[in-house]
């Protein structure tokens, strides 16, 4: 029986945040070892769930090593990255001898010392396991793919859906490919192509054009004889690293030229449509005014500048301030605000409170807003998502959470942990009926759509400022590759 190690190390690191991500954040978000890994991830919609399902189906003997992820935030503190990678590598060392490894990485992980933290991790892993061991790696669709990530892995498989609803499927695909390698049926060779372009986050919904076209091309390449896998990474431009931008990866059976040709074909076709990947969004004032006027309710306003899944603070008050300024009633807003949670706990349930909510992390996301209301619910903040949802986390913990209702029917949810709006259970578990609201603010771009579209009358992406603003021209980069369209409009792509 083939012994297959399972490993996971996932973090999306926003380098425009001042505060680094710590070991503690990984530990408090999710860290599993050995049998615990299987119990946490078996049956989930995550790629780790897919690894386990595919490995079982293939009759492998699964050796769970270690899996950890942290909520997206700043770059990982240098000593904490050392500690994490040492523990992960040590878990693999103890699992040896192995016949293969299935590794779930994000691909946009940055440590203070290693901009390509995923590539560095794979380098350390290879030092332990050697060059020959098959190592199949899955990446998030928001990976900034580096030559090291491709050079140090046997094959790479990237999610093809945004919101990410195919994570389990991709994990299973990785396990199946490993099975074909171990039986001697195939021998993967992969190629990476990085045309000088980025895809603005507002244009990354894979069910709609222009992003859908990228994945039509992937599906086309998958029909080419000899191709084992094909992927597009749309990149993560809130990480100022050399490899930031779009990337195209093809995996072929024993044929490097074919892999190269496939990656270039996809890249060239995306490049020809590069103008389509530039977003044009309404600002907060216009978006709230239009939302107040429509009958298609609730209107879900995506707070693009405070995209918690992209590392932002989750406490921007820019949209709430605009809603109050325009006198719109009956909105639902979730804010990370442990201080206000404390104040509500002191006041107690059914108490009338006056609070200054939100905007406590930094000065880039509005200022605290004064509200008056009644403490309606106090919750432990734990919830479980059983459907396929972006992230595939299943169980989540938003910390002690309080619901405050105001006289204008606004429902303000105050959380003690930063929690991206990936699951409607985040509010359903608090007794809130989102479908009855006129306006819902969701702190994300594409990811929350899987959760909110079933109740949304309309979904509007709003061009709010912040550390995850849509417009890449608002960020000051010093490490990214240049040129990169649309930041350099005269960028040229010379493939061979
Ligand atoms: Zn992603």
Coordinates of C-alpha atoms and ligand atoms in Angstrom, one line a residue:
X1 CA 0.0 0.0 0.0
X2 CA 1.4 3.4 -1.0
X3 CA 2.1 5.7 1.9
X4 CA 0.9 9.3 1.1
X5 CA 1.6 12.2 3.3
X6 CA -1.0 15.0 3.6
X7 CA 0.2 18.5 4.4
X8 CA -1.4 22.0 4.4
X9 CA 0.0 25.5 4.9
X10 CA -2.3 28.2 3.7
X11 CA -2.2 32.0 4.1
X12 CA -3.1 34.9 1.9
X13 CA -0.7 37.7 3.0
X14 CA -1.5 41.3 2.3
X15 CA 1.8 43.2 2.4
X16 CA 0.1 46.6 2.6
X17 CA -0.9 45.9 6.2
X18 CA 1.4 47.1 8.9
X19 CA 0.8 44.4 11.5
X20 CA 2.3 41.0 10.7
X21 CA 0.6 37.6 10.9
X22 CA 1.8 35.5 13.9
X23 CA 2.1 31.9 14.8
X24 CA -0.7 32.5 17.3
X25 CA -3.1 33.5 14.5
X26 CA -2.5 30.1 12.8
X27 CA -2.9 28.3 16.0
X28 CA -6.1 30.1 16.9
X29 CA -7.6 29.8 13.4
X30 CA -6.8 26.2 12.6
X31 CA -3.9 23.9 13.3
X32 CA -4.2 20.1 13.1
X33 CA -1.7 17.3 13.3
X34 CA -1.9 13.5 12.8
X35 CA -5.3 11.9 13.2
X36 CA -6.8 15.3 14.2
X37 CA -6.1 16.5 10.7
X38 CA -8.3 13.7 9.3
X39 CA -11.1 14.4 11.8
X40 CA -11.1 18.1 11.0
X41 CA -11.0 17.9 7.2
X42 CA -12.6 14.6 6.1
X43 CA -15.8 15.3 4.2
X44 CA -15.2 19.1 4.0
X45 CA -15.4 21.1 0.8
X46 CA -11.7 22.1 1.2
X47 CA -8.9 20.6 -0.9
X48 CA -7.7 18.8 2.2
X49 CA -11.1 17.1 2.2
X50 CA -10.5 16.3 -1.5
X51 CA -7.0 14.9 -0.8
X52 CA -8.5 12.6 1.8
X53 CA -11.4 11.5 -0.4
X54 CA -9.2 10.9 -3.4
X55 CA -6.5 9.1 -1.4
X56 CA -9.1 6.8 0.1
X57 CA -10.6 6.1 -3.3
X58 CA -7.1 5.3 -4.6
X59 CA -6.4 2.8 -1.8
X60 CA -3.5 4.8 -0.4
X61 CA -2.4 4.6 3.2
X62 CA -2.9 8.2 4.3
X63 CA -0.3 9.6 6.6
X64 CA -1.7 12.9 8.0
X65 CA 1.2 15.2 8.7
X66 CA 0.0 18.7 9.6
X67 CA -2.3 21.3 8.2
X68 CA -2.7 24.9 9.3
X69 CA -4.3 28.1 7.9
X70 CA -4.8 31.6 9.3
X71 CA -7.4 34.2 8.3
X72 CA -5.9 36.5 5.6
X73 CA -3.8 39.3 7.2
X74 CA -0.3 40.8 6.9
X75 CA 3.0 39.1 6.0
X76 CA 4.0 36.3 8.4
X77 CA 6.5 37.5 11.1
X78 CA 9.9 36.1 10.2
X79 CA 10.5 34.0 13.4
X80 CA 6.9 32.7 13.2
X81 CA 7.4 31.5 9.6
X82 CA 10.5 29.7 10.8
X83 CA 8.6 28.0 13.5
X84 CA 5.7 27.0 11.3
X85 CA 7.8 25.6 8.5
X86 CA 10.0 23.7 11.0
X87 CA 7.0 22.1 12.5
X88 CA 5.5 21.2 9.1
X89 CA 8.8 19.8 7.8
X90 CA 9.3 17.9 11.1
X91 CA 5.8 16.3 10.7
X92 CA 6.8 15.1 7.2
X93 CA 10.2 13.8 8.5
X94 CA 8.3 11.7 11.1
X95 CA 5.9 10.4 8.5
X96 CA 8.7 9.1 6.2
X97 CA 9.3 6.9 4.3
X98 CA 6.6 8.2 1.9
X99 CA 5.7 7.3 -1.6
X100 CA 4.2 10.7 -2.4
X101 CA 2.9 14.0 -0.9
X102 CA -0.3 16.0 -1.3
X103 CA 0.3 19.6 -0.3
X104 CA -2.3 22.3 0.0
X105 CA -0.7 25.8 -0.3
X106 CA -2.2 29.2 -1.0
X107 CA 0.4 30.6 -3.3
X108 CA 0.1 34.2 -2.1
X109 CA 1.9 33.5 1.2
X110 CA 4.6 36.1 2.2
X111 CA 6.8 36.1 5.2
X112 CA 8.7 39.2 6.3
X113 CA 11.9 37.5 5.1
X114 CA 10.7 35.4 2.1
X115 CA 8.5 37.2 -0.4
X116 CA 7.9 33.8 -2.1
X117 CA 7.1 32.0 1.1
X118 CA 5.4 29.1 -0.7
X119 CA 8.5 28.6 -3.0
X120 CA 10.8 28.7 0.1
X121 CA 8.6 26.2 1.9
X122 CA 8.8 23.8 -1.1
X123 CA 12.6 24.3 -1.2
X124 CA 12.8 23.2 2.4
X125 CA 10.5 20.3 1.8
X126 CA 12.6 19.1 -1.2
X127 CA 15.7 19.3 1.0
X128 CA 14.1 16.7 3.2
X129 CA 12.3 14.5 0.8
X130 CA 14.7 14.8 -2.2
X131 CA 14.1 15.6 -5.9
X132 CA 12.3 12.4 -6.9
X133 CA 9.4 12.1 -4.5
X134 CA 6.1 13.0 -6.3
X135 CA 4.8 16.2 -4.6
X136 CA 1.5 17.4 -5.9
X137 CA 0.6 20.9 -4.9
X138 CA -2.8 22.7 -5.0
X139 CA -3.0 26.5 -5.0
X140 CA -5.7 29.0 -4.5
X141 CA -6.9 30.8 -7.6
X142 CA -5.3 34.0 -6.1
X143 CA -1.8 32.5 -6.1
X144 CA 1.1 34.6 -7.3
X145 CA 2.8 31.7 -9.0
X146 CA 6.6 31.8 -8.9
X147 CA 9.1 29.7 -11.0
X148 CA 10.2 28.0 -7.7
X149 CA 6.6 26.8 -7.0
X150 CA 6.6 25.1 -10.4
X151 CA 10.2 24.0 -10.4
X152 CA 10.0 22.4 -6.9
X153 CA 6.6 20.6 -7.3
X154 CA 5.9 17.6 -9.5
X155 CA 2.5 19.0 -10.6
X156 CA 0.4 22.0 -9.7
X157 CA -3.4 22.2 -9.6
X158 CA -5.1 25.5 -9.0
X159 CA -8.8 26.1 -8.2
X160 CA -10.9 27.0 -11.2
X161 CA -13.8 28.7 -9.5
X162 CA -14.2 32.1 -7.9
X163 CA -16.0 32.0 -5.5
X164 CA -13.9 29.0 -4.7
X165 CA -16.4 26.1 -4.9
X166 CA -14.3 23.5 -6.5
X167 CA -11.7 23.1 -3.8
X168 CA -12.6 19.6 -2.9
X169 CA -12.7 18.6 -6.5
X170 CA -9.2 20.0 -7.1
X171 CA -7.9 18.2 -4.1
X172 CA -9.4 14.9 -5.4
X173 CA -7.9 15.6 -8.8
X174 CA -4.5 16.0 -7.1
X175 CA -4.8 12.6 -5.4
X176 CA -6.0 10.9 -8.6
X177 CA -3.0 12.4 -10.5
X178 CA -0.7 11.1 -7.8
X179 CA -2.2 7.7 -8.2
X180 CA -1.5 7.7 -12.0
X181 CA 2.1 8.8 -11.3
X182 CA 2.7 6.0 -8.8
X183 CA 1.3 3.4 -11.1
X184 CA 3.8 4.5 -13.7
X185 CA 1.0 5.5 -16.1
X186 CA 2.1 9.2 -16.4
X187 CA 5.1 11.4 -15.7
X188 CA 4.2 15.0 -15.4
X189 CA 6.2 17.9 -16.8
X190 CA 4.8 21.4 -16.2
X191 CA 5.2 24.9 -17.6
X192 CA 4.5 28.3 -16.3
X193 CA 3.7 31.4 -18.4
X194 CA 3.4 34.8 -16.8
X195 CA 2.3 37.5 -19.3
X196 CA 2.8 41.1 -18.0
X197 CA -0.8 41.6 -16.8
X198 CA -3.0 41.5 -13.8
X199 CA -6.7 40.9 -13.4
X200 CA -8.6 43.4 -11.3
X201 CA -10.5 41.7 -8.5
X202 CA -13.8 43.2 -9.7
X203 CA -13.4 41.2 -12.9
X204 CA -12.6 37.8 -11.3
X205 CA -16.1 36.2 -11.1
X206 CA -15.6 32.9 -13.0
X207 CA -19.3 32.6 -13.8
X208 CA -19.3 35.9 -15.7
X209 CA -17.2 37.4 -18.5
X210 CA -14.4 38.4 -18.7
X211 CA -13.0 35.8 -16.2
X212 CA -15.2 33.0 -17.6
X213 CA -13.3 33.2 -20.8
X214 CA -10.0 32.3 -19.0
X215 CA -11.6 29.1 -17.7
X216 CA -13.2 28.2 -21.1
X217 CA -9.6 28.2 -22.3
X218 CA -8.5 26.0 -19.5
X219 CA -11.3 23.5 -20.3
X220 CA -10.3 23.6 -24.0
X221 CA -6.6 22.8 -23.1
X222 CA -7.8 19.9 -20.9
X223 CA -9.1 18.2 -24.0
X224 CA -5.7 18.3 -25.7
X225 CA -4.2 14.8 -25.9
X226 CA -1.3 14.5 -23.4
X227 CA -2.4 17.3 -21.1
X228 CA -2.8 16.2 -17.5
X229 CA -3.9 19.5 -15.9
X230 CA -4.2 23.2 -16.8
X231 CA -4.7 26.2 -14.5
X232 CA -4.9 30.0 -14.4
X233 CA -4.0 31.9 -11.3
X234 CA -5.6 35.4 -11.3
X235 CA -3.0 36.6 -8.7
X236 CA -3.2 38.7 -5.6
X237 CA -2.1 42.2 -6.1
X238 CA -2.2 43.1 -2.4
X239 CA 1.1 41.3 -2.1
X240 CA 4.0 43.4 -3.4
X241 CA 6.2 40.5 -4.6
X242 CA 8.1 39.9 -7.8
X243 CA 5.7 37.1 -9.0
X244 CA 2.5 39.2 -8.5
X245 CA 0.1 39.0 -11.5
X246 CA -1.7 36.5 -13.7
X247 CA -0.1 33.1 -14.3
X248 CA -0.9 30.2 -16.6
X249 CA 0.2 26.6 -15.8
X250 CA 0.0 23.5 -17.9
X251 CA 0.9 20.0 -16.9
X252 CA 1.6 17.5 -19.7
X253 CA 2.6 13.8 -19.7
X254 CA 6.4 13.5 -20.5
X255 CA 6.2 16.4 -23.0
X256 CA 7.7 19.7 -22.0
X257 CA 7.0 21.3 -25.3
X258 CA 3.3 20.5 -25.1
X259 CA 3.1 22.0 -21.6
X260 CA 4.8 25.1 -22.7
X261 CA 2.6 25.4 -25.8
X262 CA -0.6 25.0 -23.7
X263 CA 0.5 27.6 -21.1
X264 CA 1.4 30.1 -23.8
X265 CA -1.8 29.6 -25.7
X266 CA -3.9 30.4 -22.6
X267 CA -1.6 33.3 -21.7
X268 CA -1.7 34.8 -25.2
X269 CA -5.5 34.6 -25.4
X270 CA -5.8 36.4 -22.0
X271 CA -3.3 39.0 -23.0
X272 CA -5.3 39.8 -26.1
X273 CA -8.3 40.6 -23.9
X274 CA -6.3 42.5 -21.2
X275 CA -8.4 45.7 -21.5
X276 CA -11.4 43.7 -20.3
X277 CA -9.8 42.9 -16.9
X278 CA -9.9 46.5 -15.7
X279 CA -12.9 47.3 -13.5
X280 CA -15.3 50.2 -13.4
X281 CA -17.2 50.4 -10.1
X282 CA -19.6 53.0 -8.5
X283 CA -18.3 54.8 -5.4
X284 CA -20.1 54.5 -2.0
X285 CA -22.4 57.5 -2.5
X286 CA -23.7 56.4 -5.9
X287 CA -24.0 52.7 -4.8
X288 CA -26.0 53.5 -1.7
X289 CA -28.3 56.0 -3.6
X290 CA -29.0 53.4 -6.4
X291 CA -29.5 50.7 -3.8
X292 CA -32.1 52.8 -1.9
X293 CA -34.0 53.4 -5.1
X294 CA -34.3 49.8 -6.4
X295 CA -37.1 47.4 -5.6
X296 CA -34.8 44.3 -6.0
X297 CA -34.1 43.9 -2.3
X298 CA -32.0 43.2 -0.4
X299 CA -29.2 44.9 -2.2
X300 CA -25.9 43.3 -1.2
X301 CA -23.2 46.0 -1.3
X302 CA -19.7 44.5 -1.6
X303 CA -17.2 46.6 0.4
X304 CA -14.3 46.0 -2.0
X305 CA -11.8 48.2 0.0
X306 CA -12.5 46.2 3.2
X307 CA -12.3 42.7 1.7
X308 CA -11.6 40.6 4.8
X309 CA -10.8 37.6 2.7
X310 CA -8.0 39.7 1.2
X311 CA -6.6 40.6 4.7
X312 CA -8.4 43.8 5.5
X313 CA -9.5 44.8 9.0
X314 CA -13.2 44.0 8.6
X315 CA -14.2 47.2 10.4
X316 CA -14.5 49.8 7.7
X317 CA -17.3 52.2 8.3
X318 CA -17.3 53.9 5.0
X319 CA -20.5 52.3 3.7
X320 CA -22.3 52.5 7.1
X321 CA -21.5 56.2 7.3
X322 CA -22.9 56.7 3.8
X323 CA -26.1 54.7 4.6
X324 CA -26.7 56.8 7.7
X325 CA -25.9 60.1 5.8
X326 CA -28.5 59.3 3.1
X327 CA -31.0 58.2 5.8
X328 CA -31.5 54.8 4.3
X329 CA -33.2 52.3 6.8
X330 CA -33.0 48.6 7.5
X331 CA -29.4 47.7 6.7
X332 CA -27.3 44.8 8.0
X333 CA -23.6 45.5 8.7
X334 CA -21.1 43.2 10.3
X335 CA -18.1 44.9 12.0
X336 CA -15.0 43.5 13.8
X337 CA -15.1 45.5 17.0
X338 CA -14.1 43.6 20.2
X339 CA -14.1 46.9 22.2
X340 CA -17.8 47.5 21.4
X341 CA -18.6 43.8 22.1
X342 CA -17.1 44.3 25.6
X343 CA -19.2 47.4 26.1
X344 CA -22.4 45.5 25.1
X345 CA -21.5 42.6 27.4
X346 CA -21.1 45.0 30.3
X347 CA -24.4 46.6 29.5
X348 CA -26.1 43.2 29.1
X349 CA -28.8 41.8 26.9
X350 CA -31.9 44.1 26.2
X351 CA -29.9 47.1 27.3
X352 CA -29.9 50.4 25.4
X353 CA -26.4 51.2 24.3
X354 CA -24.6 54.1 22.7
X355 CA -21.5 53.0 20.9
X356 CA -18.8 54.3 18.5
X357 CA -18.5 51.3 16.2
X358 CA -15.8 50.2 13.8
X359 CA -12.7 51.8 12.2
X360 CA -10.5 51.0 15.2
X361 CA -7.7 49.1 13.4
X362 CA -6.2 52.0 11.3
X363 CA -7.2 55.3 9.7
X364 CA -7.6 53.9 6.1
X365 CA -11.2 52.6 6.6
X366 CA -13.3 55.5 7.8
X367 CA -13.8 56.6 11.4
X368 CA -15.8 55.2 14.3
X369 CA -19.6 55.8 13.9
X370 CA -21.9 56.7 16.7
X371 CA -24.9 54.5 16.9
X372 CA -27.7 54.0 19.5
X373 CA -29.5 50.8 19.8
X374 CA -30.5 47.8 21.9
X375 CA -28.5 44.7 22.6
X376 CA -30.6 42.0 21.0
X377 CA -28.4 38.9 20.9
X378 CA -25.2 37.8 22.6
X379 CA -23.6 34.7 21.0
X380 CA -20.5 32.5 21.3
X381 CA -19.9 33.3 17.6
X382 CA -19.4 29.7 16.5
X383 CA -21.2 28.5 13.4
X384 CA -21.1 25.6 11.0
X385 CA -21.4 25.7 7.2
X386 CA -22.4 22.5 5.6
X387 CA -22.7 23.7 1.9
X388 CA -19.8 24.2 -0.5
X389 CA -18.7 27.7 0.2
X390 CA -15.6 29.8 -0.7
X391 CA -12.8 28.7 1.6
X392 CA -14.3 25.4 2.5
X393 CA -13.7 26.0 6.2
X394 CA -16.9 24.4 7.4
X395 CA -16.6 25.3 11.1
X396 CA -15.8 28.9 11.9
X397 CA -15.5 31.0 15.1
X398 CA -16.1 34.8 14.9
X399 CA -15.5 35.2 18.6
X400 CA -18.1 36.5 21.1
X401 CA -20.6 38.3 18.9
X402 CA -23.3 40.9 19.7
X403 CA -26.2 42.0 17.6
X404 CA -27.4 45.6 18.1
X405 CA -30.7 46.8 16.6
X406 CA -31.1 50.6 16.1
X407 CA -34.3 52.6 15.9
X408 CA -33.8 52.9 12.2
X409 CA -34.0 49.1 11.9
X410 CA -30.3 48.8 11.2
X411 CA -28.8 45.5 12.4
X412 CA -25.2 45.9 13.5
X413 CA -23.3 42.7 14.2
X414 CA -20.2 43.2 16.3
X415 CA -17.6 40.4 16.3
X416 CA -14.5 39.7 18.4
X417 CA -12.6 37.9 15.6
X418 CA -12.2 39.1 12.0
X419 CA -14.4 36.9 9.9
X420 CA -14.8 37.1 6.1
X421 CA -18.5 36.8 5.0
X422 CA -18.1 33.5 3.3
X423 CA -21.1 31.8 4.9
X424 CA -24.6 33.0 5.5
X425 CA -24.5 31.0 8.8
X426 CA -22.4 33.9 10.1
X427 CA -25.7 35.9 10.5
X428 CA -28.3 33.1 10.4
X429 CA -26.8 31.6 13.5
X430 CA -27.5 34.9 15.2
X431 CA -31.2 34.8 14.4
X432 CA -31.0 37.4 11.7
X433 CA -33.2 37.1 8.6
X434 CA -31.0 38.7 5.9
X435 CA -33.8 38.4 3.2
X436 CA -35.8 40.9 5.2
X437 CA -33.2 43.6 5.1
X438 CA -33.2 46.4 2.5
X439 CA -29.4 46.6 2.3
X440 CA -26.6 44.3 3.3
X441 CA -22.9 45.3 3.5
X442 CA -20.6 42.3 2.8
X443 CA -16.9 42.8 3.2
X444 CA -15.6 41.1 0.2
X445 CA -15.8 41.1 -3.6
X446 CA -16.5 37.8 -5.3
X447 CA -16.0 35.3 -2.4
X448 CA -19.3 36.2 -0.5
X449 CA -21.4 35.7 -3.6
X450 CA -21.8 32.0 -3.0
X451 CA -23.2 32.8 0.5
X452 CA -25.3 35.9 -0.3
X453 CA -26.6 35.4 -3.8
X454 CA -29.3 33.0 -2.7
X455 CA -30.9 35.9 -0.7
X456 CA -29.7 38.9 -2.8
X457 CA -32.1 40.9 -4.9
X458 CA -29.1 42.5 -6.5
X459 CA -25.3 42.5 -5.9
X460 CA -23.3 45.6 -6.4
X461 CA -19.5 45.9 -6.1
X462 CA -18.6 49.2 -4.5
X463 CA -15.3 51.1 -5.1
X464 CA -14.5 51.8 -1.5
X465 CA -11.0 52.8 -0.4
X466 CA -8.9 50.6 1.8
X467 CA -6.1 48.0 1.9
X468 CA -7.9 45.9 -0.7
X469 CA -9.2 48.7 -3.0
X470 CA -10.0 47.4 -6.5
X471 CA -7.8 49.9 -8.3
X472 CA -4.1 48.6 -8.2
X473 CA -3.0 52.2 -9.2
X474 CA -3.7 53.2 -5.6
X475 CA -0.9 51.0 -4.2
X476 CA 2.8 51.8 -4.0
X477 CA 4.7 48.8 -5.2
X478 CA 8.5 48.4 -4.9
X479 CA 9.0 44.6 -5.5
X480 CA 6.5 43.6 -8.2
X481 CA 7.6 42.7 -11.8
X482 CA 7.5 45.5 -14.3
X483 CA 5.9 46.2 -16.7
X484 CA 2.5 45.0 -15.7
X485 CA -0.7 46.0 -17.6
X486 CA -2.7 48.1 -16.7
X487 CA -0.2 49.7 -14.3
X488 CA 2.1 50.2 -17.3
X489 CA -0.3 50.6 -20.2
X490 CA 2.4 50.2 -22.8
X491 CA 3.5 46.8 -21.4
X492 CA 4.4 44.4 -24.2
X493 CA 4.2 40.6 -24.1
X494 CA 6.7 38.7 -26.2
X495 CA 6.1 35.0 -26.0
X496 CA 8.1 32.8 -28.3
Ligands
LIG1 ZN1 -8.7 33.0 -3.3

